[in-house]
């Protein structure tokens, strides 16, 4: 789960050890364990309706976690995603309700598709601000995105004075109806948000595997200096990952507002932590260079199923937090153990050869 | 060998081996250190000298074997451990804190404190001043280390080691950045330490130095000890024979092809140093197609910095470069690579490779655009290029999908070279291309350089190995203190002239940066 695409295809030279293989598959094993456990422990867990509901929950975190994965692979972090979710929700809500006042008596209303595009653009722009701070002004990613976390949240609250934009049905005469489709619509029996997740995930996985940009993301995270000397445009790569993360957050903001048919400025608080957790659980290394989209999606499912399952079993939400934390810690401990084992196996082989 | 009286063995290494990811650095080495004597250790680059010394100093732990101190087996888990047993070390790569003062560096981790654990800065500075006085370096103890010349920094490192009051003092190339006058002072200090019964382990490349101050000599080759003698019984020929062995260095013969037209020219390259002065000082040179131009210089002479300037890695560098007579106006590395420049950096791990990526990904990292249609990497084309490069450079790898860190040093170096070649360069810059790789791989690298020059590539390579620069270059440039101090046609180059040129600007009269 932790290697780059090129290696995943071929058997590892130092592999062969069953333990090592087991450790590499740990996220999948965890997923199977939680699935089996809850289908026994929680009634109705395996019903189609429940599975779809859970998938919708998971999708929200999975979007953010995908953006986060690319950021972490380059060796950075994006703390601002939760706030971007909130702000983008507010932007969408504002546009549906109020349109844009042009100051001389005219107000422009956009249709839903335009609103969605504008909202996505806002997310990308905030990502670009993060990227500029990090690449041009040399602010540490943690600090830069911590700053935009506050700024974006503040702007979201300012946009409505802290109130909720309610009832985003829109008016037919203004062409602003249909905003609910993203959150409630279905295509071939599956929610639209799931379809969007599938499309974005496939796109991101393709990007990671088969494009120069994807390769460069891994190279920058693995060794930034070497990447620079090899002609990789490191700053452009970093700009991209933060913009992509902002884009993913904007999608989540749209979907949540659409599901609720309302925009609340506090939406998305602490979402960034869940996203980081999913990425790490999926084998993304916080020190950069390692991670896969597939792993992150599985990680998001483990975390999502865990919390939904515990809710269904009636476990207190306080215990849920404890359990979630433990799962993350165990995952990282196993990850480290696997690295050590791997390098020891390699060293032993080298010593034998010489 | 028979030892002189009074030179008891104080430390003994038995059957020591050390394996790193990528290389076996030391193989079954036995080594004795004698009291009140200078124990010299020689060997080529990458022979394992530094590793062996790091094991004695507790910086590295041996993979196998025993260390005996005063006849008792010991194992040092850290350098602090070794220091507490009276073992001090002057490191080749300077281990100083640039952001701290000279005195704070000398007393790092064993600060002089009063009863309330408050650091006694005055006391430290006056004690440090005593040690610096001995070295006649003109360094004030309250200066920041990062403001010192590299040679002065080396003296601070030496003062730090001397101040340990060690029974065993290891010096790993202590003179590499020192001027001739500073070397004399150091030798006086060493004689003084010797008289006090300190065992000194001395590593250097400079044979004349070794013969002058050494009492015992041990020669390492490819991680094995090939000779151990008393210095008075040996001569230069013996040392060289032990170092090079029967398999004399294979530099690959020149094939006598004639270089073509000028392919590259650099004019007036300057790079300011953070601490003032110029790291690269108005360097101009030109290179013809199919020519190998060797740049010789000591540590800190500005060779690597020159390459960095040429590659566009420093925004503040000035000067002009031309490829095929056309000026290269692009200032960033990416577009300079597209114009036909490629660099093989000195530090493979830090700058050459992305160690967690596969061999294949590393090879094609700089040239991905060759395999892309629209935005899709054509896997087939990429694999084909990788396979071809692996075969051409005879990179020993079972499967190119293997992580590059699992390869030996020599094969890793070949991957770095392959990466540069895949960009289709016209000019290849190689910074210490043979550093830290075994003899066989070295020969491969040299052969590759010959072949590339025959194919019309212009090669600039920097080295601090005199043999290497003499044997491989069509022309030899010498750098010292950021300046180009000599340019020799191969026919007229002599070792003496090159060494003399490399010492220019290092003399005591040129201490322009001393404050």
PDB file of N, CA and C in Angstrom, chain A residues 3-4 6-7 10-14 206 209-213 215-216 218-234 288-290 342 346-347 350-351 354, chain B residues 19-24 311 313 332-335 337-338 343 345 349-354 356-358 361 364-366 368 372 375-377 382 399 401-403 406-408 419:
ATOM      1  N   UNK A   3       3.828   1.850  -1.533  1.00  0.00           N
ATOM      2  CA  UNK A   3       4.843   2.192  -2.523  1.00  0.00           C
ATOM      3  C   UNK A   3       4.240   2.918  -3.694  1.00  0.00           C
ATOM      4  N   UNK A   4       5.108   3.247  -4.575  1.00  0.00           N
ATOM      5  CA  UNK A   4       4.672   4.005  -5.716  1.00  0.00           C
ATOM      6  C   UNK A   4       4.125   3.032  -6.750  1.00  0.00           C
ATOM      7  N   UNK A   6       4.771   2.233  -9.807  1.00  0.00           N
ATOM      8  CA  UNK A   6       5.650   1.398 -10.625  1.00  0.00           C
ATOM      9  C   UNK A   6       6.044   0.140  -9.875  1.00  0.00           C
ATOM     10  N   UNK A   7       6.189   0.276  -8.562  1.00  0.00           N
ATOM     11  CA  UNK A   7       6.669  -0.860  -7.808  1.00  0.00           C
ATOM     12  C   UNK A   7       5.540  -1.816  -7.474  1.00  0.00           C
ATOM     13  N   UNK A  10       5.155  -4.940  -9.633  1.00  0.00           N
ATOM     14  CA  UNK A  10       6.121  -6.024  -9.644  1.00  0.00           C
ATOM     15  C   UNK A  10       6.325  -6.558  -8.237  1.00  0.00           C
ATOM     16  N   UNK A  11       6.687  -7.821  -8.133  1.00  0.00           N
ATOM     17  CA  UNK A  11       6.958  -8.362  -6.807  1.00  0.00           C
ATOM     18  C   UNK A  11       8.193  -7.698  -6.226  1.00  0.00           C
ATOM     19  N   UNK A  12       8.114  -7.288  -4.988  1.00  0.00           N
ATOM     20  CA  UNK A  12       9.256  -6.648  -4.346  1.00  0.00           C
ATOM     21  C   UNK A  12      10.400  -7.631  -4.243  1.00  0.00           C
ATOM     22  N   UNK A  13      11.599  -7.137  -4.533  1.00  0.00           N
ATOM     23  CA  UNK A  13      12.761  -8.021  -4.550  1.00  0.00           C
ATOM     24  C   UNK A  13      13.045  -8.568  -3.161  1.00  0.00           C
ATOM     25  N   UNK A  14      12.728  -7.760  -2.144  1.00  0.00           N
ATOM     26  CA  UNK A  14      13.060  -8.183  -0.807  1.00  0.00           C
ATOM     27  C   UNK A  14      11.862  -8.847  -0.121  1.00  0.00           C
ATOM     28  N   UNK A 206      -5.362   7.990 -11.817  1.00  0.00           N
ATOM     29  CA  UNK A 206      -4.708   8.046 -13.132  1.00  0.00           C
ATOM     30  C   UNK A 206      -3.587   9.070 -13.111  1.00  0.00           C
ATOM     31  N   UNK A 209      -0.533   7.813 -11.328  1.00  0.00           N
ATOM     32  CA  UNK A 209       0.120   6.678 -11.937  1.00  0.00           C
ATOM     33  C   UNK A 209       0.722   6.973 -13.313  1.00  0.00           C
ATOM     34  N   UNK A 210      -0.018   7.700 -14.111  1.00  0.00           N
ATOM     35  CA  UNK A 210       0.295   7.731 -15.541  1.00  0.00           C
ATOM     36  C   UNK A 210       0.638   9.095 -16.119  1.00  0.00           C
ATOM     37  N   UNK A 211       0.799  10.093 -15.277  1.00  0.00           N
ATOM     38  CA  UNK A 211       1.140  11.395 -15.843  1.00  0.00           C
ATOM     39  C   UNK A 211       2.447  11.895 -15.239  1.00  0.00           C
ATOM     40  N   UNK A 212       3.155  12.731 -15.984  1.00  0.00           N
ATOM     41  CA  UNK A 212       4.400  13.295 -15.439  1.00  0.00           C
ATOM     42  C   UNK A 212       4.136  14.065 -14.155  1.00  0.00           C
ATOM     43  N   UNK A 213       3.011  14.785 -14.113  1.00  0.00           N
ATOM     44  CA  UNK A 213       2.711  15.555 -12.903  1.00  0.00           C
ATOM     45  C   UNK A 213       2.643  14.638 -11.687  1.00  0.00           C
ATOM     46  N   UNK A 215       4.066  11.685 -11.276  1.00  0.00           N
ATOM     47  CA  UNK A 215       5.417  11.214 -10.962  1.00  0.00           C
ATOM     48  C   UNK A 215       6.185  12.296 -10.237  1.00  0.00           C
ATOM     49  N   UNK A 216       6.001  13.535 -10.685  1.00  0.00           N
ATOM     50  CA  UNK A 216       6.729  14.636 -10.058  1.00  0.00           C
ATOM     51  C   UNK A 216       6.273  14.870  -8.622  1.00  0.00           C
ATOM     52  N   UNK A 218       5.424  12.628  -6.486  1.00  0.00           N
ATOM     53  CA  UNK A 218       6.150  11.664  -5.661  1.00  0.00           C
ATOM     54  C   UNK A 218       7.627  12.022  -5.552  1.00  0.00           C
ATOM     55  N   UNK A 219       8.182  12.496  -6.651  1.00  0.00           N
ATOM     56  CA  UNK A 219       9.606  12.844  -6.631  1.00  0.00           C
ATOM     57  C   UNK A 219       9.865  14.013  -5.688  1.00  0.00           C
ATOM     58  N   UNK A 220       8.998  15.011  -5.726  1.00  0.00           N
ATOM     59  CA  UNK A 220       9.178  16.176  -4.844  1.00  0.00           C
ATOM     60  C   UNK A 220       9.115  15.744  -3.382  1.00  0.00           C
ATOM     61  N   UNK A 221       8.169  14.847  -3.083  1.00  0.00           N
ATOM     62  CA  UNK A 221       8.054  14.392  -1.706  1.00  0.00           C
ATOM     63  C   UNK A 221       9.209  13.493  -1.292  1.00  0.00           C
ATOM     64  N   UNK A 222       9.735  12.721  -2.242  1.00  0.00           N
ATOM     65  CA  UNK A 222      10.817  11.788  -1.912  1.00  0.00           C
ATOM     66  C   UNK A 222      12.128  12.502  -1.691  1.00  0.00           C
ATOM     67  N   UNK A 223      12.432  13.475  -2.531  1.00  0.00           N
ATOM     68  CA  UNK A 223      13.677  14.209  -2.396  1.00  0.00           C
ATOM     69  C   UNK A 223      13.572  15.484  -3.225  1.00  0.00           C
ATOM     70  N   UNK A 224      13.223  16.563  -2.537  1.00  0.00           N
ATOM     71  CA  UNK A 224      12.936  17.800  -3.251  1.00  0.00           C
ATOM     72  C   UNK A 224      14.153  18.317  -4.002  1.00  0.00           C
ATOM     73  N   UNK A 225      15.325  18.229  -3.366  1.00  0.00           N
ATOM     74  CA  UNK A 225      16.537  18.738  -4.025  1.00  0.00           C
ATOM     75  C   UNK A 225      16.837  17.970  -5.297  1.00  0.00           C
ATOM     76  N   UNK A 226      16.763  16.632  -5.187  1.00  0.00           N
ATOM     77  CA  UNK A 226      17.043  15.820  -6.370  1.00  0.00           C
ATOM     78  C   UNK A 226      16.024  16.119  -7.462  1.00  0.00           C
ATOM     79  N   UNK A 227      14.769  16.305  -7.073  1.00  0.00           N
ATOM     80  CA  UNK A 227      13.733  16.605  -8.065  1.00  0.00           C
ATOM     81  C   UNK A 227      14.056  17.916  -8.776  1.00  0.00           C
ATOM     82  N   UNK A 228      14.465  18.908  -7.996  1.00  0.00           N
ATOM     83  CA  UNK A 228      14.776  20.215  -8.577  1.00  0.00           C
ATOM     84  C   UNK A 228      15.917  20.093  -9.584  1.00  0.00           C
ATOM     85  N   UNK A 229      16.965  19.371  -9.197  1.00  0.00           N
ATOM     86  CA  UNK A 229      18.116  19.227 -10.084  1.00  0.00           C
ATOM     87  C   UNK A 229      17.739  18.444 -11.335  1.00  0.00           C
ATOM     88  N   UNK A 230      16.736  17.555 -11.200  1.00  0.00           N
ATOM     89  CA  UNK A 230      16.309  16.789 -12.367  1.00  0.00           C
ATOM     90  C   UNK A 230      15.377  17.602 -13.252  1.00  0.00           C
ATOM     91  N   UNK A 231      15.162  18.863 -12.915  1.00  0.00           N
ATOM     92  CA  UNK A 231      14.358  19.703 -13.778  1.00  0.00           C
ATOM     93  C   UNK A 231      12.875  19.702 -13.457  1.00  0.00           C
ATOM     94  N   UNK A 232      12.493  19.089 -12.345  1.00  0.00           N
ATOM     95  CA  UNK A 232      11.092  19.130 -11.943  1.00  0.00           C
ATOM     96  C   UNK A 232      10.770  20.546 -11.460  1.00  0.00           C
ATOM     97  N   UNK A 233       9.650  21.101 -11.942  1.00  0.00           N
ATOM     98  CA  UNK A 233       9.252  22.435 -11.481  1.00  0.00           C
ATOM     99  C   UNK A 233       8.544  22.276 -10.144  1.00  0.00           C
ATOM    100  N   UNK A 234       9.348  22.292  -9.116  1.00  0.00           N
ATOM    101  CA  UNK A 234       8.858  21.970  -7.776  1.00  0.00           C
ATOM    102  C   UNK A 234       7.729  22.907  -7.350  1.00  0.00           C
ATOM    103  N   UNK A 288       6.446  12.313   3.497  1.00  0.00           N
ATOM    104  CA  UNK A 288       6.397  12.569   2.064  1.00  0.00           C
ATOM    105  C   UNK A 288       6.884  11.417   1.206  1.00  0.00           C
ATOM    106  N   UNK A 289       6.483  11.441  -0.053  1.00  0.00           N
ATOM    107  CA  UNK A 289       6.989  10.481  -1.025  1.00  0.00           C
ATOM    108  C   UNK A 289       6.200   9.196  -1.159  1.00  0.00           C
ATOM    109  N   UNK A 290       5.427   8.844  -0.140  1.00  0.00           N
ATOM    110  CA  UNK A 290       4.685   7.593  -0.209  1.00  0.00           C
ATOM    111  C   UNK A 290       3.201   7.839  -0.011  1.00  0.00           C
ATOM    112  N   UNK A 342      11.388  -4.241   6.439  1.00  0.00           N
ATOM    113  CA  UNK A 342      11.781  -4.178   5.028  1.00  0.00           C
ATOM    114  C   UNK A 342      13.257  -3.851   4.880  1.00  0.00           C
ATOM    115  N   UNK A 346      16.406  -6.137   3.443  1.00  0.00           N
ATOM    116  CA  UNK A 346      17.286  -5.679   2.362  1.00  0.00           C
ATOM    117  C   UNK A 346      18.753  -5.741   2.790  1.00  0.00           C
ATOM    118  N   UNK A 347      19.028  -5.258   4.006  1.00  0.00           N
ATOM    119  CA  UNK A 347      20.404  -5.243   4.494  1.00  0.00           C
ATOM    120  C   UNK A 347      20.967  -6.647   4.589  1.00  0.00           C
ATOM    121  N   UNK A 350      21.956  -7.900   1.292  1.00  0.00           N
ATOM    122  CA  UNK A 350      23.190  -7.279   0.811  1.00  0.00           C
ATOM    123  C   UNK A 350      24.398  -7.886   1.493  1.00  0.00           C
ATOM    124  N   UNK A 351      24.293  -8.105   2.825  1.00  0.00           N
ATOM    125  CA  UNK A 351      25.416  -8.664   3.567  1.00  0.00           C
ATOM    126  C   UNK A 351      25.737 -10.059   3.059  1.00  0.00           C
ATOM    127  N   UNK A 354      27.675  -9.962  -0.373  1.00  0.00           N
ATOM    128  CA  UNK A 354      29.072  -9.536  -0.429  1.00  0.00           C
ATOM    129  C   UNK A 354      29.968 -10.463   0.368  1.00  0.00           C
TER     130      UNK A 354
ATOM    131  N   UNK B  19      27.912  -2.843   7.147  1.00  0.00           N
ATOM    132  CA  UNK B  19      27.085  -2.861   5.937  1.00  0.00           C
ATOM    133  C   UNK B  19      26.099  -1.702   5.989  1.00  0.00           C
ATOM    134  N   UNK B  20      26.029  -0.951   4.908  1.00  0.00           N
ATOM    135  CA  UNK B  20      25.000   0.072   4.776  1.00  0.00           C
ATOM    136  C   UNK B  20      24.004  -0.392   3.730  1.00  0.00           C
ATOM    137  N   UNK B  21      22.839   0.247   3.738  1.00  0.00           N
ATOM    138  CA  UNK B  21      21.929  -0.005   2.624  1.00  0.00           C
ATOM    139  C   UNK B  21      22.640   0.487   1.375  1.00  0.00           C
ATOM    140  N   UNK B  22      22.944  -0.388   0.455  1.00  0.00           N
ATOM    141  CA  UNK B  22      23.599   0.068  -0.762  1.00  0.00           C
ATOM    142  C   UNK B  22      25.057  -0.346  -0.874  1.00  0.00           C
ATOM    143  N   UNK B  23      25.778  -0.492   0.247  1.00  0.00           N
ATOM    144  CA  UNK B  23      27.189  -0.843   0.145  1.00  0.00           C
ATOM    145  C   UNK B  23      27.668  -1.604   1.360  1.00  0.00           C
ATOM    146  N   UNK B  24      28.690  -2.426   1.140  1.00  0.00           N
ATOM    147  CA  UNK B  24      29.436  -2.983   2.257  1.00  0.00           C
ATOM    148  C   UNK B  24      30.661  -2.100   2.381  1.00  0.00           C
ATOM    149  N   UNK B 311      24.067  25.243 -13.792  1.00  0.00           N
ATOM    150  CA  UNK B 311      22.758  24.612 -13.886  1.00  0.00           C
ATOM    151  C   UNK B 311      21.618  25.559 -13.521  1.00  0.00           C
ATOM    152  N   UNK B 313      21.053  26.937 -10.441  1.00  0.00           N
ATOM    153  CA  UNK B 313      20.496  26.625  -9.127  1.00  0.00           C
ATOM    154  C   UNK B 313      20.604  27.803  -8.160  1.00  0.00           C
ATOM    155  N   UNK B 332      16.333  29.050 -15.101  1.00  0.00           N
ATOM    156  CA  UNK B 332      15.938  27.956 -14.211  1.00  0.00           C
ATOM    157  C   UNK B 332      16.459  26.613 -14.709  1.00  0.00           C
ATOM    158  N   UNK B 333      16.623  25.697 -13.762  1.00  0.00           N
ATOM    159  CA  UNK B 333      17.208  24.396 -14.058  1.00  0.00           C
ATOM    160  C   UNK B 333      16.430  23.640 -15.128  1.00  0.00           C
ATOM    161  N   UNK B 334      15.095  23.674 -15.017  1.00  0.00           N
ATOM    162  CA  UNK B 334      14.266  22.905 -15.939  1.00  0.00           C
ATOM    163  C   UNK B 334      14.583  23.245 -17.392  1.00  0.00           C
ATOM    164  N   UNK B 335      14.625  24.543 -17.678  1.00  0.00           N
ATOM    165  CA  UNK B 335      14.835  24.918 -19.085  1.00  0.00           C
ATOM    166  C   UNK B 335      16.300  24.784 -19.493  1.00  0.00           C
ATOM    167  N   UNK B 337      18.111  22.291 -18.574  1.00  0.00           N
ATOM    168  CA  UNK B 337      18.196  20.877 -18.942  1.00  0.00           C
ATOM    169  C   UNK B 337      17.679  20.707 -20.357  1.00  0.00           C
ATOM    170  N   UNK B 338      16.587  21.401 -20.672  1.00  0.00           N
ATOM    171  CA  UNK B 338      16.038  21.304 -22.034  1.00  0.00           C
ATOM    172  C   UNK B 338      17.027  21.828 -23.065  1.00  0.00           C
ATOM    173  N   UNK B 343      23.467  17.666 -14.964  1.00  0.00           N
ATOM    174  CA  UNK B 343      24.396  17.615 -13.839  1.00  0.00           C
ATOM    175  C   UNK B 343      24.298  16.273 -13.137  1.00  0.00           C
ATOM    176  N   UNK B 345      25.218  15.246  -9.649  1.00  0.00           N
ATOM    177  CA  UNK B 345      25.665  15.947  -8.443  1.00  0.00           C
ATOM    178  C   UNK B 345      26.611  15.097  -7.606  1.00  0.00           C
ATOM    179  N   UNK B 349      22.986  10.759  -2.508  1.00  0.00           N
ATOM    180  CA  UNK B 349      21.806  10.529  -1.679  1.00  0.00           C
ATOM    181  C   UNK B 349      20.958  11.788  -1.563  1.00  0.00           C
ATOM    182  N   UNK B 350      21.603  12.920  -1.385  1.00  0.00           N
ATOM    183  CA  UNK B 350      20.826  14.119  -1.114  1.00  0.00           C
ATOM    184  C   UNK B 350      20.343  14.796  -2.376  1.00  0.00           C
ATOM    185  N   UNK B 351      21.105  14.669  -3.471  1.00  0.00           N
ATOM    186  CA  UNK B 351      20.745  15.452  -4.646  1.00  0.00           C
ATOM    187  C   UNK B 351      20.554  14.626  -5.906  1.00  0.00           C
ATOM    188  N   UNK B 352      21.057  13.400  -5.890  1.00  0.00           N
ATOM    189  CA  UNK B 352      21.031  12.637  -7.127  1.00  0.00           C
ATOM    190  C   UNK B 352      19.798  11.773  -7.278  1.00  0.00           C
ATOM    191  N   UNK B 353      19.384  11.161  -6.180  1.00  0.00           N
ATOM    192  CA  UNK B 353      18.352  10.138  -6.286  1.00  0.00           C
ATOM    193  C   UNK B 353      17.165  10.447  -5.398  1.00  0.00           C
ATOM    194  N   UNK B 354      15.990   9.985  -5.848  1.00  0.00           N
ATOM    195  CA  UNK B 354      14.846   9.949  -4.953  1.00  0.00           C
ATOM    196  C   UNK B 354      14.822   8.518  -4.447  1.00  0.00           C
ATOM    197  N   UNK B 356      13.335   6.596  -2.416  1.00  0.00           N
ATOM    198  CA  UNK B 356      12.199   5.699  -2.214  1.00  0.00           C
ATOM    199  C   UNK B 356      11.475   5.372  -3.516  1.00  0.00           C
ATOM    200  N   UNK B 357      11.910   5.972  -4.607  1.00  0.00           N
ATOM    201  CA  UNK B 357      11.301   5.600  -5.888  1.00  0.00           C
ATOM    202  C   UNK B 357      12.099   4.463  -6.525  1.00  0.00           C
ATOM    203  N   UNK B 358      11.500   3.853  -7.537  1.00  0.00           N
ATOM    204  CA  UNK B 358      12.136   2.706  -8.181  1.00  0.00           C
ATOM    205  C   UNK B 358      13.290   3.165  -9.072  1.00  0.00           C
ATOM    206  N   UNK B 361      11.767   4.762 -12.195  1.00  0.00           N
ATOM    207  CA  UNK B 361      11.245   6.121 -12.016  1.00  0.00           C
ATOM    208  C   UNK B 361      12.371   7.119 -11.876  1.00  0.00           C
ATOM    209  N   UNK B 364      13.997   7.899 -15.397  1.00  0.00           N
ATOM    210  CA  UNK B 364      13.256   8.711 -16.361  1.00  0.00           C
ATOM    211  C   UNK B 364      12.761  10.027 -15.759  1.00  0.00           C
ATOM    212  N   UNK B 365      13.141  10.284 -14.500  1.00  0.00           N
ATOM    213  CA  UNK B 365      12.589  11.458 -13.814  1.00  0.00           C
ATOM    214  C   UNK B 365      12.840  12.761 -14.571  1.00  0.00           C
ATOM    215  N   UNK B 366      14.039  12.902 -15.122  1.00  0.00           N
ATOM    216  CA  UNK B 366      14.388  14.171 -15.756  1.00  0.00           C
ATOM    217  C   UNK B 366      13.920  14.235 -17.205  1.00  0.00           C
ATOM    218  N   UNK B 368      10.884  12.694 -18.511  1.00  0.00           N
ATOM    219  CA  UNK B 368       9.536  12.134 -18.690  1.00  0.00           C
ATOM    220  C   UNK B 368       8.845  12.655 -19.929  1.00  0.00           C
ATOM    221  N   UNK B 372       5.797  11.109 -23.178  1.00  0.00           N
ATOM    222  CA  UNK B 372       4.439  11.546 -22.930  1.00  0.00           C
ATOM    223  C   UNK B 372       3.749  11.917 -24.231  1.00  0.00           C
ATOM    224  N   UNK B 375      -0.817  14.037 -22.033  1.00  0.00           N
ATOM    225  CA  UNK B 375      -0.380  14.033 -20.641  1.00  0.00           C
ATOM    226  C   UNK B 375      -0.208  12.612 -20.143  1.00  0.00           C
ATOM    227  N   UNK B 376      -0.255  11.652 -21.031  1.00  0.00           N
ATOM    228  CA  UNK B 376      -0.200  10.257 -20.629  1.00  0.00           C
ATOM    229  C   UNK B 376       1.220   9.714 -20.816  1.00  0.00           C
ATOM    230  N   UNK B 377       1.772   9.125 -19.749  1.00  0.00           N
ATOM    231  CA  UNK B 377       3.088   8.501 -19.889  1.00  0.00           C
ATOM    232  C   UNK B 377       2.904   7.165 -20.598  1.00  0.00           C
ATOM    233  N   UNK B 382       8.560   4.099 -22.021  1.00  0.00           N
ATOM    234  CA  UNK B 382       9.378   4.349 -20.840  1.00  0.00           C
ATOM    235  C   UNK B 382      10.166   3.093 -20.464  1.00  0.00           C
ATOM    236  N   UNK B 399      15.383  -6.129 -11.306  1.00  0.00           N
ATOM    237  CA  UNK B 399      14.123  -5.643 -11.829  1.00  0.00           C
ATOM    238  C   UNK B 399      14.113  -4.122 -11.652  1.00  0.00           C
ATOM    239  N   UNK B 401      11.940  -2.169 -11.316  1.00  0.00           N
ATOM    240  CA  UNK B 401      10.901  -1.678 -10.415  1.00  0.00           C
ATOM    241  C   UNK B 401      11.352  -1.700  -8.964  1.00  0.00           C
ATOM    242  N   UNK B 402      12.559  -2.267  -8.729  1.00  0.00           N
ATOM    243  CA  UNK B 402      13.125  -2.270  -7.384  1.00  0.00           C
ATOM    244  C   UNK B 402      13.400  -0.853  -6.895  1.00  0.00           C
ATOM    245  N   UNK B 403      13.307  -0.652  -5.591  1.00  0.00           N
ATOM    246  CA  UNK B 403      13.669   0.656  -5.049  1.00  0.00           C
ATOM    247  C   UNK B 403      15.145   0.917  -5.298  1.00  0.00           C
ATOM    248  N   UNK B 406      18.051   0.017  -2.827  1.00  0.00           N
ATOM    249  CA  UNK B 406      18.528  -1.339  -2.584  1.00  0.00           C
ATOM    250  C   UNK B 406      19.768  -1.662  -3.421  1.00  0.00           C
ATOM    251  N   UNK B 407      20.184  -0.734  -4.287  1.00  0.00           N
ATOM    252  CA  UNK B 407      21.356  -0.987  -5.118  1.00  0.00           C
ATOM    253  C   UNK B 407      22.639  -0.616  -4.378  1.00  0.00           C
ATOM    254  N   UNK B 408      23.772  -1.129  -4.881  1.00  0.00           N
ATOM    255  CA  UNK B 408      25.056  -0.733  -4.320  1.00  0.00           C
ATOM    256  C   UNK B 408      25.394   0.676  -4.789  1.00  0.00           C
ATOM    257  N   UNK B 419      20.094   8.806 -15.675  1.00  0.00           N
ATOM    258  CA  UNK B 419      19.041   9.822 -15.634  1.00  0.00           C
ATOM    259  C   UNK B 419      19.463  11.057 -16.435  1.00  0.00           C
TER     260      UNK B 419
END
